[in-house]
Amino acid sequence: AQSVTQLGSHVSVSEGALVLLRCNYSSSVPPYLFWYVQYPNQGLQLLLKYTTGATLVKGINGFEAEFKKSETSFHLTKPSAHMSDAAEYFCALSSGTYKYIFGTGTRLKVLA
Amino acid sequence: NAGVMQNPRHLVRRRGQEARLRCSPMKGHSHVYWYRQLPEEGLKFMVYLQKENIIDESGMPKERFSAEFPKEGPSILRIQQVVRGDSAAYFCASSQQGSYEQYFGPGTRLTVT
């Protein structure tokens, strides 16, 4: 069975500090992996995705993620947090079909 | 270039009433997906529709919930006789023919009082 685990439902970082949001997955087939951001009362916006090829994926707003098959991980990072990054972040998995499996989300708080 | 549109954005219903949620996919997209997000949880797949066809409704509760995507007009998620446990955010996503990359709408937040 496929699953996505996001470690840490709440993460706080200082403005300017490194952002690291963790995502581990389980899949019996090569996965497609996604990170979405959700601002309060808004829909999900795609930050980045991994399908095949280069394992380091760069997305919008300075975010990037690295697919590590040996660790079954797809952690999201940003070198320097900005106040506008405060939001909820979801990791999602697809086996190349339409059915996305979402993690439970990580709420990022950025401290001034 | 409008994205996926959902209305209403907020919906309040009393227990026992019906809720109708609408989703207009992106222009050129013929596939629609509905997801439900319960408080403090991730999104859960409910149903996948193409025009006039339900492809996969494995995530839909067996009773009270139905979905359609008619030839003309938006996709509709219908919840009959709502209960408090139906309170959630309902998201619609759409994709093009031949692609499973999904684009999400802003969601409808349903509150059952």
mmCIF file of C-alpha atoms in Angstrom:
data_model
loop_
_atom_site.group_PDB
_atom_site.id
_atom_site.type_symbol
_atom_site.label_atom_id
_atom_site.label_comp_id
_atom_site.label_asym_id
_atom_site.label_seq_id
_atom_site.Cartn_x
_atom_site.Cartn_y
_atom_site.Cartn_z
ATOM 1 C CA ALA A 1 0.000 0.000 0.000
ATOM 2 C CA GLN A 2 1.113 3.528 -0.651
ATOM 3 C CA SER A 3 1.464 6.071 2.097
ATOM 4 C CA VAL A 4 2.973 9.442 2.887
ATOM 5 C CA THR A 5 4.260 10.474 6.286
ATOM 6 C CA GLN A 6 5.079 14.031 7.169
ATOM 7 C CA LEU A 7 7.126 14.311 10.328
ATOM 8 C CA GLY A 8 6.145 17.260 12.460
ATOM 9 C CA SER A 9 2.675 18.718 12.169
ATOM 10 C CA HIS A 10 4.039 22.110 13.252
ATOM 11 C CA VAL A 11 7.437 23.593 12.463
ATOM 12 C CA SER A 12 8.700 26.996 13.589
ATOM 13 C CA VAL A 13 11.724 28.739 12.136
ATOM 14 C CA SER A 14 13.158 32.209 12.472
ATOM 15 C CA GLU A 15 13.053 34.534 9.519
ATOM 16 C CA GLY A 16 16.210 33.960 7.495
ATOM 17 C CA ALA A 17 16.785 30.469 8.865
ATOM 18 C CA LEU A 18 16.778 27.214 6.940
ATOM 19 C CA VAL A 19 13.411 25.613 6.302
ATOM 20 C CA LEU A 20 13.315 21.800 6.367
ATOM 21 C CA LEU A 21 10.011 19.974 6.063
ATOM 22 C CA ARG A 22 10.207 16.203 6.124
ATOM 23 C CA CYS A 23 8.340 13.750 3.961
ATOM 24 C CA ASN A 24 8.782 9.994 3.806
ATOM 25 C CA TYR A 25 6.839 7.736 1.522
ATOM 26 C CA SER A 26 6.056 4.116 0.920
ATOM 27 C CA SER A 27 5.361 2.848 -2.564
ATOM 28 C CA SER A 28 5.728 -0.475 -4.332
ATOM 29 C CA VAL A 29 6.251 1.270 -7.683
ATOM 30 C CA PRO A 30 8.383 4.259 -8.659
ATOM 31 C CA PRO A 31 6.511 7.220 -7.228
ATOM 32 C CA TYR A 32 5.704 10.646 -8.488
ATOM 33 C CA LEU A 33 6.116 13.058 -5.587
ATOM 34 C CA PHE A 34 4.727 16.523 -5.034
ATOM 35 C CA TRP A 35 4.870 19.355 -2.553
ATOM 36 C CA TYR A 36 1.904 21.706 -2.294
ATOM 37 C CA VAL A 37 1.448 24.850 -0.238
ATOM 38 C CA GLN A 38 -1.869 25.982 1.182
ATOM 39 C CA TYR A 39 -2.342 29.499 2.480
ATOM 40 C CA PRO A 40 -5.228 30.137 4.874
ATOM 41 C CA ASN A 41 -8.607 29.650 3.215
ATOM 42 C CA GLN A 42 -7.028 29.055 -0.170
ATOM 43 C CA GLY A 43 -6.511 26.073 -2.407
ATOM 44 C CA LEU A 44 -3.383 24.077 -2.963
ATOM 45 C CA GLN A 45 -0.594 25.520 -5.041
ATOM 46 C CA LEU A 46 2.004 23.224 -6.545
ATOM 47 C CA LEU A 47 5.494 24.062 -5.302
ATOM 48 C CA LEU A 48 7.412 21.355 -7.113
ATOM 49 C CA LYS A 49 7.207 17.811 -8.369
ATOM 50 C CA TYR A 50 9.429 14.836 -9.014
ATOM 51 C CA THR A 51 8.548 12.356 -11.721
ATOM 52 C CA THR A 52 11.732 10.947 -13.201
ATOM 53 C CA GLY A 53 15.245 12.137 -13.924
ATOM 54 C CA ALA A 54 17.161 14.589 -11.766
ATOM 55 C CA THR A 55 16.612 13.859 -8.103
ATOM 56 C CA LEU A 56 17.085 17.451 -6.952
ATOM 57 C CA VAL A 57 14.001 19.372 -7.943
ATOM 58 C CA LYS A 58 13.716 23.135 -7.816
ATOM 59 C CA GLY A 59 10.351 24.776 -7.380
ATOM 60 C CA ILE A 60 8.791 28.152 -6.969
ATOM 61 C CA ASN A 61 9.541 30.675 -4.214
ATOM 62 C CA GLY A 62 13.057 29.335 -3.668
ATOM 63 C CA PHE A 63 12.004 25.869 -2.498
ATOM 64 C CA GLU A 64 13.669 22.658 -3.543
ATOM 65 C CA ALA A 65 13.382 18.989 -2.672
ATOM 66 C CA GLU A 66 15.568 15.970 -3.139
ATOM 67 C CA PHE A 67 14.262 12.518 -3.982
ATOM 68 C CA LYS A 68 16.254 9.912 -2.061
ATOM 69 C CA LYS A 69 15.147 6.449 -3.021
ATOM 70 C CA SER A 70 17.388 4.702 -0.478
ATOM 71 C CA GLU A 71 15.812 6.721 2.325
ATOM 72 C CA THR A 72 12.321 6.832 0.769
ATOM 73 C CA SER A 73 12.330 10.540 1.438
ATOM 74 C CA PHE A 74 11.412 13.736 -0.359
ATOM 75 C CA HIS A 75 12.225 16.521 2.087
ATOM 76 C CA LEU A 76 11.442 20.142 1.231
ATOM 77 C CA THR A 77 14.023 22.835 1.919
ATOM 78 C CA LYS A 78 14.526 26.546 1.540
ATOM 79 C CA PRO A 79 17.793 28.216 2.540
ATOM 80 C CA SER A 80 16.244 31.326 4.078
ATOM 81 C CA ALA A 81 12.718 31.573 5.440
ATOM 82 C CA HIS A 82 10.577 34.575 4.699
ATOM 83 C CA MET A 83 7.513 35.688 6.614
ATOM 84 C CA SER A 84 5.400 35.008 3.537
ATOM 85 C CA ASP A 85 6.353 31.314 3.699
ATOM 86 C CA ALA A 86 4.063 30.803 6.681
ATOM 87 C CA ALA A 87 1.476 28.325 5.444
ATOM 88 C CA GLU A 88 0.606 24.658 5.477
ATOM 89 C CA TYR A 89 2.638 22.323 3.314
ATOM 90 C CA PHE A 90 1.496 18.994 1.964
ATOM 91 C CA CYS A 91 3.559 16.207 0.501
ATOM 92 C CA ALA A 92 1.724 13.955 -1.948
ATOM 93 C CA LEU A 93 2.452 10.782 -3.863
ATOM 94 C CA SER A 94 1.118 9.255 -7.025
ATOM 95 C CA SER A 95 2.049 5.991 -8.677
ATOM 96 C CA GLY A 96 1.643 7.715 -12.010
ATOM 97 C CA THR A 97 -2.106 7.454 -11.886
ATOM 98 C CA TYR A 98 -4.785 9.912 -10.939
ATOM 99 C CA LYS A 99 -5.038 8.939 -7.289
ATOM 100 C CA TYR A 100 -2.924 11.205 -5.122
ATOM 101 C CA ILE A 101 -2.082 10.190 -1.578
ATOM 102 C CA PHE A 102 -1.537 13.177 0.697
ATOM 103 C CA GLY A 103 0.327 13.500 3.949
ATOM 104 C CA THR A 104 -1.355 15.120 6.918
ATOM 105 C CA GLY A 105 0.437 18.403 6.378
ATOM 106 C CA THR A 106 3.018 20.525 8.193
ATOM 107 C CA ARG A 107 2.111 23.980 9.366
ATOM 108 C CA LEU A 108 5.116 26.290 9.035
ATOM 109 C CA LYS A 109 5.400 29.284 11.315
ATOM 110 C CA VAL A 110 8.028 31.936 10.620
ATOM 111 C CA LEU A 111 9.170 33.985 13.585
ATOM 112 C CA ALA A 112 10.321 37.571 13.182
ATOM 113 C CA ASN B 1 -6.459 32.049 -17.948
ATOM 114 C CA ALA B 2 -8.824 31.094 -15.162
ATOM 115 C CA GLY B 3 -7.891 28.257 -12.896
ATOM 116 C CA VAL B 4 -10.186 25.723 -11.322
ATOM 117 C CA MET B 5 -13.202 27.491 -9.893
ATOM 118 C CA GLN B 6 -15.326 26.326 -7.027
ATOM 119 C CA ASN B 7 -18.455 27.780 -5.547
ATOM 120 C CA PRO B 8 -19.601 28.577 -3.090
ATOM 121 C CA ARG B 9 -16.414 29.155 -1.139
ATOM 122 C CA HIS B 10 -18.244 28.802 2.151
ATOM 123 C CA LEU B 11 -21.461 26.921 2.743
ATOM 124 C CA VAL B 12 -23.415 26.564 5.956
ATOM 125 C CA ARG B 13 -26.092 23.913 6.231
ATOM 126 C CA ARG B 14 -28.220 22.627 9.064
ATOM 127 C CA ARG B 15 -28.256 18.933 9.785
ATOM 128 C CA GLY B 16 -30.544 17.133 7.367
ATOM 129 C CA GLN B 17 -30.262 19.672 4.553
ATOM 130 C CA GLU B 18 -28.636 19.113 1.209
ATOM 131 C CA ALA B 19 -25.314 20.587 0.136
ATOM 132 C CA ARG B 20 -24.376 21.160 -3.502
ATOM 133 C CA LEU B 21 -20.793 22.015 -4.334
ATOM 134 C CA ARG B 22 -19.803 23.132 -7.809
ATOM 135 C CA CYS B 23 -16.527 22.857 -9.659
ATOM 136 C CA SER B 24 -15.601 24.312 -13.016
ATOM 137 C CA PRO B 25 -12.378 22.782 -14.328
ATOM 138 C CA MET B 26 -9.647 24.691 -16.060
ATOM 139 C CA LYS B 27 -10.266 25.455 -19.698
ATOM 140 C CA GLY B 28 -9.398 22.445 -21.785
ATOM 141 C CA HIS B 29 -9.508 20.014 -18.872
ATOM 142 C CA SER B 30 -11.931 17.141 -19.121
ATOM 143 C CA HIS B 31 -11.092 15.255 -15.928
ATOM 144 C CA VAL B 32 -12.300 16.266 -12.488
ATOM 145 C CA TYR B 33 -11.366 14.940 -9.064
ATOM 146 C CA TRP B 34 -12.942 15.642 -5.699
ATOM 147 C CA TYR B 35 -11.053 15.483 -2.416
ATOM 148 C CA ARG B 36 -12.141 16.024 1.169
ATOM 149 C CA GLN B 37 -9.994 17.583 3.857
ATOM 150 C CA LEU B 38 -11.160 16.972 7.387
ATOM 151 C CA PRO B 39 -9.796 19.235 10.139
ATOM 152 C CA GLU B 40 -6.132 18.552 10.909
ATOM 153 C CA GLU B 41 -5.916 15.956 8.135
ATOM 154 C CA GLY B 42 -4.603 15.761 4.606
ATOM 155 C CA LEU B 43 -6.738 15.579 1.519
ATOM 156 C CA LYS B 44 -8.465 12.289 0.828
ATOM 157 C CA PHE B 45 -9.501 11.215 -2.662
ATOM 158 C CA MET B 46 -13.232 10.845 -3.136
ATOM 159 C CA VAL B 47 -14.092 10.503 -6.803
ATOM 160 C CA TYR B 48 -12.722 10.846 -10.326
ATOM 161 C CA LEU B 49 -14.986 11.866 -13.169
ATOM 162 C CA GLN B 50 -14.759 12.478 -16.861
ATOM 163 C CA LYS B 51 -17.512 14.101 -18.838
ATOM 164 C CA GLU B 52 -20.701 12.108 -18.183
ATOM 165 C CA ASN B 53 -18.761 9.256 -16.580
ATOM 166 C CA ILE B 54 -17.737 8.291 -13.086
ATOM 167 C CA ILE B 55 -14.378 6.582 -13.415
ATOM 168 C CA ASP B 56 -13.564 5.843 -9.776
ATOM 169 C CA GLU B 57 -15.738 6.584 -6.769
ATOM 170 C CA SER B 58 -13.885 4.341 -4.350
ATOM 171 C CA GLY B 59 -13.324 7.205 -1.889
ATOM 172 C CA MET B 60 -16.932 8.290 -1.717
ATOM 173 C CA PRO B 61 -19.061 7.351 1.281
ATOM 174 C CA LYS B 62 -21.600 4.787 0.139
ATOM 175 C CA GLU B 63 -24.611 6.766 1.269
ATOM 176 C CA ARG B 64 -25.739 10.376 0.888
ATOM 177 C CA PHE B 65 -22.850 11.389 -1.406
ATOM 178 C CA SER B 66 -23.030 11.595 -5.178
ATOM 179 C CA ALA B 67 -21.096 13.317 -7.930
ATOM 180 C CA GLU B 68 -21.674 14.144 -11.532
ATOM 181 C CA PHE B 69 -19.895 15.882 -14.380
ATOM 182 C CA PRO B 70 -22.431 16.561 -17.109
ATOM 183 C CA LYS B 71 -21.666 17.213 -20.733
ATOM 184 C CA GLU B 72 -22.372 20.889 -20.164
ATOM 185 C CA GLY B 73 -21.779 22.788 -16.969
ATOM 186 C CA PRO B 74 -19.769 22.279 -13.836
ATOM 187 C CA SER B 75 -19.152 19.140 -11.851
ATOM 188 C CA ILE B 76 -21.433 18.825 -8.841
ATOM 189 C CA LEU B 77 -20.734 17.097 -5.544
ATOM 190 C CA ARG B 78 -23.992 16.531 -3.746
ATOM 191 C CA ILE B 79 -24.360 15.619 -0.101
ATOM 192 C CA GLN B 80 -27.841 14.723 1.059
ATOM 193 C CA GLN B 81 -29.052 14.913 4.647
ATOM 194 C CA VAL B 82 -25.816 16.425 5.901
ATOM 195 C CA VAL B 83 -24.477 15.544 9.343
ATOM 196 C CA ARG B 84 -21.917 17.336 11.520
ATOM 197 C CA GLY B 85 -19.225 14.913 10.413
ATOM 198 C CA ASP B 86 -19.549 16.200 6.846
ATOM 199 C CA SER B 87 -18.062 19.532 7.931
ATOM 200 C CA ALA B 88 -14.839 19.782 5.962
ATOM 201 C CA ALA B 89 -13.127 21.493 3.070
ATOM 202 C CA TYR B 90 -13.962 19.951 -0.277
ATOM 203 C CA PHE B 91 -11.441 20.475 -3.029
ATOM 204 C CA CYS B 92 -11.841 19.942 -6.703
ATOM 205 C CA ALA B 93 -8.959 19.362 -9.084
ATOM 206 C CA SER B 94 -8.833 19.014 -12.828
ATOM 207 C CA SER B 95 -6.462 17.640 -15.428
ATOM 208 C CA GLN B 96 -6.143 17.403 -19.163
ATOM 209 C CA GLN B 97 -6.872 14.326 -21.184
ATOM 210 C CA GLY B 98 -3.780 12.110 -21.062
ATOM 211 C CA SER B 99 -2.259 13.781 -18.003
ATOM 212 C CA TYR B 100 -2.697 13.086 -14.320
ATOM 213 C CA GLU B 101 -1.145 16.372 -13.234
ATOM 214 C CA GLN B 102 -3.886 17.941 -11.179
ATOM 215 C CA TYR B 103 -4.634 21.597 -10.606
ATOM 216 C CA PHE B 104 -6.591 22.425 -7.499
ATOM 217 C CA GLY B 105 -9.372 24.879 -6.868
ATOM 218 C CA PRO B 106 -9.692 27.052 -3.754
ATOM 219 C CA GLY B 107 -12.101 24.661 -2.077
ATOM 220 C CA THR B 108 -15.537 24.890 -0.530
ATOM 221 C CA ARG B 109 -15.671 24.950 3.239
ATOM 222 C CA LEU B 110 -18.817 23.243 4.412
ATOM 223 C CA THR B 111 -20.035 23.810 7.931
ATOM 224 C CA VAL B 112 -22.919 21.756 9.262
ATOM 225 C CA THR B 113 -24.674 23.238 12.261
#
